[in-house]
Structure formats: C-alpha cells, structure tokens
PDB file of C-alpha atoms in Angstrom:
ATOM      1  CA  ASP A  30       0.036  25.210   4.691  1.00 48.00           C
ATOM      2  CA  ALA A  31       0.167  27.448   1.884  1.00 63.00           C
ATOM      3  CA  GLY A  32      -2.442  27.590  -1.204  1.00 93.00           C
ATOM      4  CA  ILE A  33      -5.270  26.162   1.355  1.00 97.00           C
ATOM      5  CA  THR A  34      -7.229  27.706   3.759  1.00 97.00           C
ATOM      6  CA  GLN A  35     -10.030  26.368   6.274  1.00 98.00           C
ATOM      7  CA  SER A  36     -12.735  28.285   8.013  1.00 97.00           C
ATOM      8  CA  PRO A  37     -13.599  28.600  10.420  1.00 98.00           C
ATOM      9  CA  ARG A  38     -10.680  27.478  12.552  1.00 96.00           C
ATOM     10  CA  HIS A  39     -12.953  26.885  15.622  1.00 97.00           C
ATOM     11  CA  LYS A  40     -16.623  26.525  16.332  1.00 97.00           C
ATOM     12  CA  VAL A  41     -18.935  25.523  19.020  1.00 98.00           C
ATOM     13  CA  THR A  42     -22.492  24.532  17.750  1.00 97.00           C
ATOM     14  CA  GLU A  43     -25.532  23.401  19.109  1.00 97.00           C
ATOM     15  CA  THR A  44     -26.749  19.782  18.554  1.00 98.00           C
ATOM     16  CA  GLY A  45     -29.402  19.785  15.917  1.00 97.00           C
ATOM     17  CA  THR A  46     -28.041  22.775  14.153  1.00 97.00           C
ATOM     18  CA  PRO A  47     -26.490  22.902  10.823  1.00 97.00           C
ATOM     19  CA  VAL A  48     -22.915  23.611  10.333  1.00 98.00           C
ATOM     20  CA  THR A  49     -20.719  24.495   7.162  1.00 98.00           C
ATOM     21  CA  LEU A  50     -17.078  24.413   6.958  1.00 98.00           C
ATOM     22  CA  ARG A  51     -15.088  25.923   3.931  1.00 98.00           C
ATOM     23  CA  CYS A  52     -11.982  24.899   2.459  1.00 98.00           C
ATOM     24  CA  HIS A  53     -10.189  27.130  -0.156  1.00 98.00           C
ATOM     25  CA  GLN A  54      -7.085  26.384  -2.297  1.00 97.00           C
ATOM     26  CA  THR A  55      -5.407  28.410  -4.531  1.00 97.00           C
ATOM     27  CA  GLU A  56      -3.104  25.863  -6.579  1.00 94.00           C
ATOM     28  CA  ASN A  57      -5.626  24.856  -8.769  1.00 94.00           C
ATOM     29  CA  HIS A  58      -5.759  20.952  -8.069  1.00 94.00           C
ATOM     30  CA  ARG A  59      -8.284  18.797  -9.112  1.00 93.00           C
ATOM     31  CA  TYR A  60      -8.472  16.723  -5.866  1.00 94.00           C
ATOM     32  CA  MET A  61     -10.096  17.945  -2.690  1.00 96.00           C
ATOM     33  CA  TYR A  62     -10.966  15.917   0.389  1.00 96.00           C
ATOM     34  CA  TRP A  63     -12.638  16.142   3.668  1.00 97.00           C
ATOM     35  CA  TYR A  64     -11.008  13.977   6.834  1.00 97.00           C
ATOM     36  CA  ARG A  65     -11.649  13.689  10.447  1.00 97.00           C
ATOM     37  CA  GLN A  66      -9.183  13.297  12.784  1.00 96.00           C
ATOM     38  CA  ASP A  67     -10.176  11.175  16.336  1.00 94.00           C
ATOM     39  CA  PRO A  68      -8.390   9.885  19.393  1.00 88.00           C
ATOM     40  CA  GLY A  69      -7.380   6.680  18.401  1.00 85.00           C
ATOM     41  CA  HIS A  70      -8.381   6.642  14.808  1.00 88.00           C
ATOM     42  CA  GLY A  71      -5.899   7.368  11.863  1.00 87.00           C
ATOM     43  CA  LEU A  72      -7.605  10.274   9.642  1.00 93.00           C
ATOM     44  CA  ARG A  73     -10.758   9.243   8.398  1.00 95.00           C
ATOM     45  CA  LEU A  74     -11.987  10.172   4.775  1.00 95.00           C
ATOM     46  CA  ILE A  75     -15.371  11.664   4.946  1.00 97.00           C
ATOM     47  CA  HIS A  76     -15.975  12.982   1.275  1.00 97.00           C
ATOM     48  CA  TYR A  77     -13.795  13.629  -1.522  1.00 95.00           C
ATOM     49  CA  SER A  78     -13.925  15.325  -4.675  1.00 96.00           C
ATOM     50  CA  TYR A  79     -12.262  14.796  -8.371  1.00 93.00           C
ATOM     51  CA  GLY A  80     -13.758  17.895  -9.931  1.00 93.00           C
ATOM     52  CA  VAL A  81     -16.296  20.393  -9.968  1.00 95.00           C
ATOM     53  CA  LYS A  82     -19.678  18.993  -8.886  1.00 94.00           C
ATOM     54  CA  ASP A  83     -17.909  15.547  -9.169  1.00 96.00           C
ATOM     55  CA  THR A  84     -17.793  13.999  -5.238  1.00 97.00           C
ATOM     56  CA  ASP A  85     -18.380  10.749  -3.824  1.00 95.00           C
ATOM     57  CA  LYS A  86     -18.557   9.440  -0.418  1.00 96.00           C
ATOM     58  CA  GLY A  87     -15.572   8.137   1.755  1.00 94.00           C
ATOM     59  CA  GLU A  88     -15.419   5.680   4.821  1.00 93.00           C
ATOM     60  CA  VAL A  89     -17.479   7.917   7.147  1.00 96.00           C
ATOM     61  CA  SER A  90     -20.165  10.049   4.909  1.00 97.00           C
ATOM     62  CA  ASP A  91     -23.184   9.015   6.987  1.00 97.00           C
ATOM     63  CA  GLY A  92     -24.480  13.025   8.347  1.00 97.00           C
ATOM     64  CA  TYR A  93     -22.235  15.192   5.933  1.00 98.00           C
ATOM     65  CA  SER A  94     -22.668  16.356   2.405  1.00 98.00           C
ATOM     66  CA  VAL A  95     -20.513  18.361   0.446  1.00 98.00           C
ATOM     67  CA  SER A  96     -20.207  20.695  -2.448  1.00 98.00           C
ATOM     68  CA  ARG A  97     -17.919  21.765  -4.977  1.00 98.00           C
ATOM     69  CA  SER A  98     -19.285  24.664  -7.132  1.00 96.00           C
ATOM     70  CA  LYS A  99     -15.534  26.137  -8.127  1.00 96.00           C
ATOM     71  CA  THR A 100     -12.126  24.584  -8.237  1.00 96.00           C
ATOM     72  CA  GLU A 101     -11.088  26.427  -5.514  1.00 97.00           C
ATOM     73  CA  ASP A 102     -13.911  25.840  -2.862  1.00 98.00           C
ATOM     74  CA  PHE A 103     -14.890  22.448  -1.011  1.00 98.00           C
ATOM     75  CA  LEU A 104     -17.765  22.865   1.516  1.00 98.00           C
ATOM     76  CA  LEU A 105     -18.364  20.173   4.449  1.00 98.00           C
ATOM     77  CA  THR A 106     -22.127  20.649   5.704  1.00 98.00           C
ATOM     78  CA  LEU A 107     -23.463  18.814   8.591  1.00 97.00           C
ATOM     79  CA  GLU A 108     -27.338  18.893   8.242  1.00 94.00           C
ATOM     80  CA  SER A 109     -28.127  18.462  11.679  1.00 97.00           C
ATOM     81  CA  ALA A 110     -24.840  18.322  14.374  1.00 97.00           C
ATOM     82  CA  THR A 111     -24.380  15.808  16.641  1.00 98.00           C
ATOM     83  CA  SER A 112     -22.249  15.112  19.423  1.00 97.00           C
ATOM     84  CA  SER A 113     -20.265  12.085  17.466  1.00 97.00           C
ATOM     85  CA  GLN A 114     -19.202  14.872  15.130  1.00 98.00           C
ATOM     86  CA  THR A 115     -17.480  16.576  17.556  1.00 98.00           C
ATOM     87  CA  SER A 116     -13.714  16.082  15.708  1.00 97.00           C
ATOM     88  CA  VAL A 117     -11.264  17.935  14.336  1.00 97.00           C
ATOM     89  CA  TYR A 118     -11.834  18.369  10.253  1.00 98.00           C
ATOM     90  CA  PHE A 119      -9.107  18.708   7.899  1.00 98.00           C
ATOM     91  CA  CYS A 120      -9.235  19.471   4.183  1.00 98.00           C
ATOM     92  CA  ALA A 121      -6.605  18.199   1.996  1.00 96.00           C
ATOM     93  CA  ILE A 122      -5.738  18.749  -1.962  1.00 95.00           C
ATOM     94  CA  SER A 123      -3.866  16.963  -4.300  1.00 91.00           C
ATOM     95  CA  ASP A 124      -3.258  16.964  -8.279  1.00 84.00           C
ATOM     96  CA  GLY A 125      -3.236  12.905  -8.098  1.00 77.00           C
ATOM     97  CA  PRO A 126      -2.854  10.000  -5.828  1.00 68.00           C
ATOM     98  CA  TYR A 127       0.514  11.524  -4.376  1.00 73.00           C
ATOM     99  CA  GLY A 128       1.181  14.336  -2.398  1.00 74.00           C
ATOM    100  CA  TYR A 129      -1.531  15.541  -0.078  1.00 87.00           C
ATOM    101  CA  THR A 130      -1.341  18.945   1.180  1.00 93.00           C
ATOM    102  CA  PHE A 131      -3.476  19.410   4.230  1.00 96.00           C
ATOM    103  CA  GLY A 132      -5.036  22.551   5.842  1.00 97.00           C
ATOM    104  CA  SER A 133      -4.661  23.547   9.355  1.00 96.00           C
ATOM    105  CA  GLY A 134      -7.759  21.949  10.545  1.00 97.00           C
ATOM    106  CA  THR A 135     -11.078  22.968  11.986  1.00 97.00           C
ATOM    107  CA  ARG A 136     -12.000  22.023  15.531  1.00 97.00           C
ATOM    108  CA  LEU A 137     -15.796  21.631  15.854  1.00 98.00           C
ATOM    109  CA  THR A 138     -17.739  21.137  19.142  1.00 98.00           C
ATOM    110  CA  VAL A 139     -21.172  19.911  19.304  1.00 98.00           C
ATOM    111  CA  VAL A 140     -22.702  20.638  22.485  1.00 97.00           C
TER     112      VAL A 140
ATOM    113  CA  GLY B   5      -4.449  18.853  17.571  1.00 37.00           C
ATOM    114  CA  GLU B   6      -3.440  18.332  21.307  1.00 39.00           C
ATOM    115  CA  SER B   7      -6.306  16.041  21.880  1.00 41.00           C
ATOM    116  CA  VAL B   8      -5.094  13.550  18.868  1.00 44.00           C
ATOM    117  CA  GLY B   9      -1.647  13.289  20.941  1.00 49.00           C
ATOM    118  CA  LEU B  10      -3.734  11.576  23.914  1.00 55.00           C
ATOM    119  CA  HIS B  11      -3.376   7.567  24.004  1.00 67.00           C
ATOM    120  CA  LEU B  12      -0.307   7.484  21.239  1.00 84.00           C
ATOM    121  CA  PRO B  13       2.714   5.341  21.882  1.00 91.00           C
ATOM    122  CA  THR B  14       5.068   7.876  22.818  1.00 93.00           C
ATOM    123  CA  LEU B  15       8.943   7.602  21.927  1.00 95.00           C
ATOM    124  CA  SER B  16      11.042   9.778  24.088  1.00 96.00           C
ATOM    125  CA  VAL B  17      14.293  10.493  22.808  1.00 97.00           C
ATOM    126  CA  GLN B  18      17.533  12.555  23.855  1.00 97.00           C
ATOM    127  CA  GLU B  19      18.193  15.667  21.872  1.00 97.00           C
ATOM    128  CA  GLY B  20      20.915  14.565  19.496  1.00 97.00           C
ATOM    129  CA  ASP B  21      20.154  11.078  19.234  1.00 97.00           C
ATOM    130  CA  ASN B  22      18.692   9.097  16.295  1.00 97.00           C
ATOM    131  CA  SER B  23      14.894   8.173  16.471  1.00 97.00           C
ATOM    132  CA  ILE B  24      13.091   5.333  14.823  1.00 97.00           C
ATOM    133  CA  ILE B  25       9.565   5.146  14.601  1.00 97.00           C
ATOM    134  CA  ASN B  26       7.485   2.210  13.038  1.00 95.00           C
ATOM    135  CA  CYS B  27       4.421   1.705  11.105  1.00 95.00           C
ATOM    136  CA  ALA B  28       2.691  -1.558   9.923  1.00 94.00           C
ATOM    137  CA  TYR B  29       0.407  -1.534   6.778  1.00 92.00           C
ATOM    138  CA  SER B  30      -1.772  -3.950   6.080  1.00 89.00           C
ATOM    139  CA  ASN B  31      -2.868  -3.258   1.973  1.00 89.00           C
ATOM    140  CA  SER B  32      -0.584  -5.387   0.031  1.00 88.00           C
ATOM    141  CA  ALA B  33      -1.726  -3.332  -3.164  1.00 89.00           C
ATOM    142  CA  SER B  34      -0.531  -0.136  -1.622  1.00 90.00           C
ATOM    143  CA  ASP B  35       2.097   0.857  -3.604  1.00 90.00           C
ATOM    144  CA  TYR B  36       3.106   4.449  -2.356  1.00 93.00           C
ATOM    145  CA  PHE B  37       3.927   5.389   1.214  1.00 94.00           C
ATOM    146  CA  ILE B  38       3.993   8.500   2.708  1.00 94.00           C
ATOM    147  CA  TRP B  39       5.386  10.195   6.502  1.00 96.00           C
ATOM    148  CA  TYR B  40       3.748  12.907   8.065  1.00 96.00           C
ATOM    149  CA  LYS B  41       4.543  15.130  11.091  1.00 97.00           C
ATOM    150  CA  GLN B  42       1.932  16.766  12.751  1.00 96.00           C
ATOM    151  CA  GLU B  43       2.522  19.562  15.273  1.00 95.00           C
ATOM    152  CA  SER B  44       0.023  20.374  18.421  1.00 92.00           C
ATOM    153  CA  GLY B  45      -2.795  22.606  16.883  1.00 91.00           C
ATOM    154  CA  LYS B  46      -1.495  22.315  13.053  1.00 94.00           C
ATOM    155  CA  GLY B  47      -2.379  19.933   9.941  1.00 95.00           C
ATOM    156  CA  PRO B  48      -0.241  17.027   9.106  1.00 95.00           C
ATOM    157  CA  GLN B  49       2.837  18.216   6.989  1.00 95.00           C
ATOM    158  CA  PHE B  50       4.586  15.854   4.450  1.00 93.00           C
ATOM    159  CA  ILE B  51       7.972  14.737   5.725  1.00 95.00           C
ATOM    160  CA  ILE B  52       9.002  12.207   3.114  1.00 95.00           C
ATOM    161  CA  ASP B  53       7.961   9.435   0.710  1.00 94.00           C
ATOM    162  CA  ILE B  54       8.503   6.257  -1.018  1.00 96.00           C
ATOM    163  CA  ARG B  55       7.165   4.038  -3.545  1.00 94.00           C
ATOM    164  CA  SER B  56       7.186   0.314  -3.343  1.00 94.00           C
ATOM    165  CA  ASN B  57       9.521  -0.768  -5.998  1.00 94.00           C
ATOM    166  CA  MET B  58      12.303   0.970  -3.315  1.00 96.00           C
ATOM    167  CA  ASP B  59      13.399  -0.341  -0.005  1.00 96.00           C
ATOM    168  CA  LYS B  60      15.049   2.751   1.118  1.00 98.00           C
ATOM    169  CA  ARG B  61      14.778   6.543   0.652  1.00 97.00           C
ATOM    170  CA  GLN B  62      17.056   9.449   2.197  1.00 97.00           C
ATOM    171  CA  GLY B  63      15.712  13.272   3.038  1.00 95.00           C
ATOM    172  CA  GLN B  64      17.509  15.823   4.668  1.00 93.00           C
ATOM    173  CA  ARG B  65      18.112  14.170   8.089  1.00 96.00           C
ATOM    174  CA  VAL B  66      15.329  11.579   7.508  1.00 98.00           C
ATOM    175  CA  THR B  67      15.405   7.971   5.959  1.00 98.00           C
ATOM    176  CA  VAL B  68      12.483   5.703   5.006  1.00 98.00           C
ATOM    177  CA  LEU B  69      12.711   2.143   5.105  1.00 97.00           C
ATOM    178  CA  LEU B  70      10.204  -0.069   3.318  1.00 97.00           C
ATOM    179  CA  ASN B  71      10.012  -4.040   4.173  1.00 95.00           C
ATOM    180  CA  LYS B  72       7.401  -5.163   1.708  1.00 93.00           C
ATOM    181  CA  THR B  73       7.613  -8.819   2.780  1.00 93.00           C
ATOM    182  CA  VAL B  74       6.529  -7.983   6.525  1.00 94.00           C
ATOM    183  CA  LYS B  75       4.689  -4.769   5.370  1.00 94.00           C
ATOM    184  CA  HIS B  76       6.733  -2.716   7.830  1.00 95.00           C
ATOM    185  CA  LEU B  77       7.593   1.120   7.192  1.00 95.00           C
ATOM    186  CA  SER B  78      10.504   3.165   9.551  1.00 97.00           C
ATOM    187  CA  LEU B  79      11.232   6.331   9.673  1.00 97.00           C
ATOM    188  CA  GLN B  80      14.604   7.377  11.162  1.00 98.00           C
ATOM    189  CA  ILE B  81      15.605  10.994  12.175  1.00 98.00           C
ATOM    190  CA  ALA B  82      18.878  11.511  12.600  1.00 98.00           C
ATOM    191  CA  ALA B  83      20.221  14.143  15.338  1.00 97.00           C
ATOM    192  CA  THR B  84      16.748  14.467  16.812  1.00 98.00           C
ATOM    193  CA  GLN B  85      16.090  18.383  17.878  1.00 97.00           C
ATOM    194  CA  PRO B  86      13.533  19.782  19.919  1.00 96.00           C
ATOM    195  CA  GLY B  87      11.454  20.697  16.834  1.00 96.00           C
ATOM    196  CA  ASP B  88      11.101  17.178  16.090  1.00 97.00           C
ATOM    197  CA  SER B  89       8.695  16.996  18.880  1.00 97.00           C
ATOM    198  CA  ALA B  90       5.160  15.918  17.132  1.00 97.00           C
ATOM    199  CA  VAL B  91       3.313  13.057  16.179  1.00 96.00           C
ATOM    200  CA  TYR B  92       4.285  11.305  13.466  1.00 97.00           C
ATOM    201  CA  PHE B  93       2.018   8.710  11.247  1.00 94.00           C
ATOM    202  CA  CYS B  94       2.262   6.780   7.896  1.00 95.00           C
ATOM    203  CA  ALA B  95      -0.068   6.603   4.898  1.00 93.00           C
ATOM    204  CA  GLU B  96      -0.193   3.976   2.625  1.00 93.00           C
ATOM    205  CA  VAL B  97      -1.509   4.655  -0.639  1.00 90.00           C
ATOM    206  CA  GLU B  98      -3.403   2.504  -3.434  1.00 87.00           C
ATOM    207  CA  SER B  99      -5.259   4.963  -5.245  1.00 81.00           C
ATOM    208  CA  TYR B 100      -5.992   8.551  -4.816  1.00 75.00           C
ATOM    209  CA  GLN B 101      -9.429   7.742  -3.016  1.00 75.00           C
ATOM    210  CA  LYS B 102      -8.104   4.983  -1.008  1.00 84.00           C
ATOM    211  CA  VAL B 103      -5.633   6.221   1.595  1.00 88.00           C
ATOM    212  CA  THR B 104      -4.972   4.679   4.537  1.00 90.00           C
ATOM    213  CA  PHE B 105      -3.678   6.740   7.921  1.00 92.00           C
ATOM    214  CA  GLY B 106      -1.932   5.223  10.927  1.00 92.00           C
ATOM    215  CA  THR B 107      -2.808   6.258  14.348  1.00 91.00           C
ATOM    216  CA  GLY B 108       0.521   7.914  14.840  1.00 93.00           C
ATOM    217  CA  THR B 109       3.334   7.967  17.333  1.00 95.00           C
ATOM    218  CA  LYS B 110       4.383  10.637  19.823  1.00 95.00           C
ATOM    219  CA  LEU B 111       8.030  11.888  19.480  1.00 97.00           C
ATOM    220  CA  GLN B 112       9.072  13.819  22.647  1.00 96.00           C
ATOM    221  CA  VAL B 113      12.740  14.941  22.567  1.00 97.00           C
ATOM    222  CA  ILE B 114      14.197  15.765  25.579  1.00 96.00           C
ATOM    223  CA  PRO B 115      16.508  18.595  25.636  1.00 93.00           C
TER     224      PRO B 115
END
C-alpha cells in the first residue's frame, strides 16, 4: 500500500450521523476511486475522480458524496449513515485505466 | 477482511502443488485483465495482468491464461506456498471508470 493511506482504519458510527473517510496519496496519480466491498459482491465503484474538483458517480453512489480539493486527497462522505452502508471501503489510485493501487481499507460499522 | 472471505468458493491445495483459479468475464469490450490477491484485513494487491491481444503471460511463479472465445481467465500458481493463502479475484477493464471485479476464490494452502 505504499503511497496511499486511508483513515480511519476502523469506525463505528450510529445511524443518521455523518461520516467522512479520507484517502491520501503521495504518487501524484490523476485518478482516485472509492469502492465498497461486501460479501457476495465484487468491489463496487462508489465515486471516482479524474482530477482536482472533477468527480463522477459510480454504480453505487446513492447516499455518498465526494470531494477532491487537492491532487493528494479524496474524501468520501456519508451524509447520514445507514446500516446498509456497513462495509469495507477501499480507496484506489491510478494514472490511467491500468494499474490500480489499493489502500488498506476502512472497516465501517453503522449501528 | 475476513468477512469478504465468507461464502466464497474455496480451493484447497497441498503445499508444493500447483493451483489453478478460474474467472469468467462478461464484457467483450474489456481489453485488459488483472488478477489481484487479497489477504485477510488488507487491500487487494496486484499480481499479474494481461492485455486482450495476448493469450498467456508469465510472471514469477504465476501464469495468466486468457481465452477470449469463451471469456475465461485463469491464474496458475506454481509450487503453492502457505503465503499464497488469500482471496484471489480477477478484474476486467474496459476503461478507467469501467472496471468490473469478480467476487473471488479463496485459496487455502495445506502445509
């Protein structure tokens, strides 16, 4: 996971509270992604960014928002957490369509 | 993490034997394929990739085979070691924002 850091690694939050997950990279890669990983599913794309302030939705974007004010940081926000958002969240970076590098993940539990 | 490994197909292999992990993909427009290894509690780690104009690619102890006719990908691990125990999944890439990940196979190496 060199060059990409996710924080926090674990979080427990209550239903209805806002939550922000952070992804920080030191590789200067243009593309950054947020995925969630759940049993029975492959990694599913939530949102992605193709540059500072340039973001777009993935296949499971409902209930999530993102921001990228600097090349190195990509934030994922759950405005009002729900139990269905309990998951493991991974950030990934790439400098093109090839060669994703993933972070270590954030395990989020919504109670 | 551990919860991702639940409900996955499991391949049990004796240490020193060869392992073959299979993956079916669905998108004829995918032109690049990747195999990832995910150890418990960690993010996915790149193993090997192959472009659609190739049938076979070899790395260190690993070989990926691509059969475009039947949309099938396989990962062969030679002389499997205990450190190879993990979940392995494939990814098909059409573009940087259109990557589809498989659900994975759990590899258990029996010492």
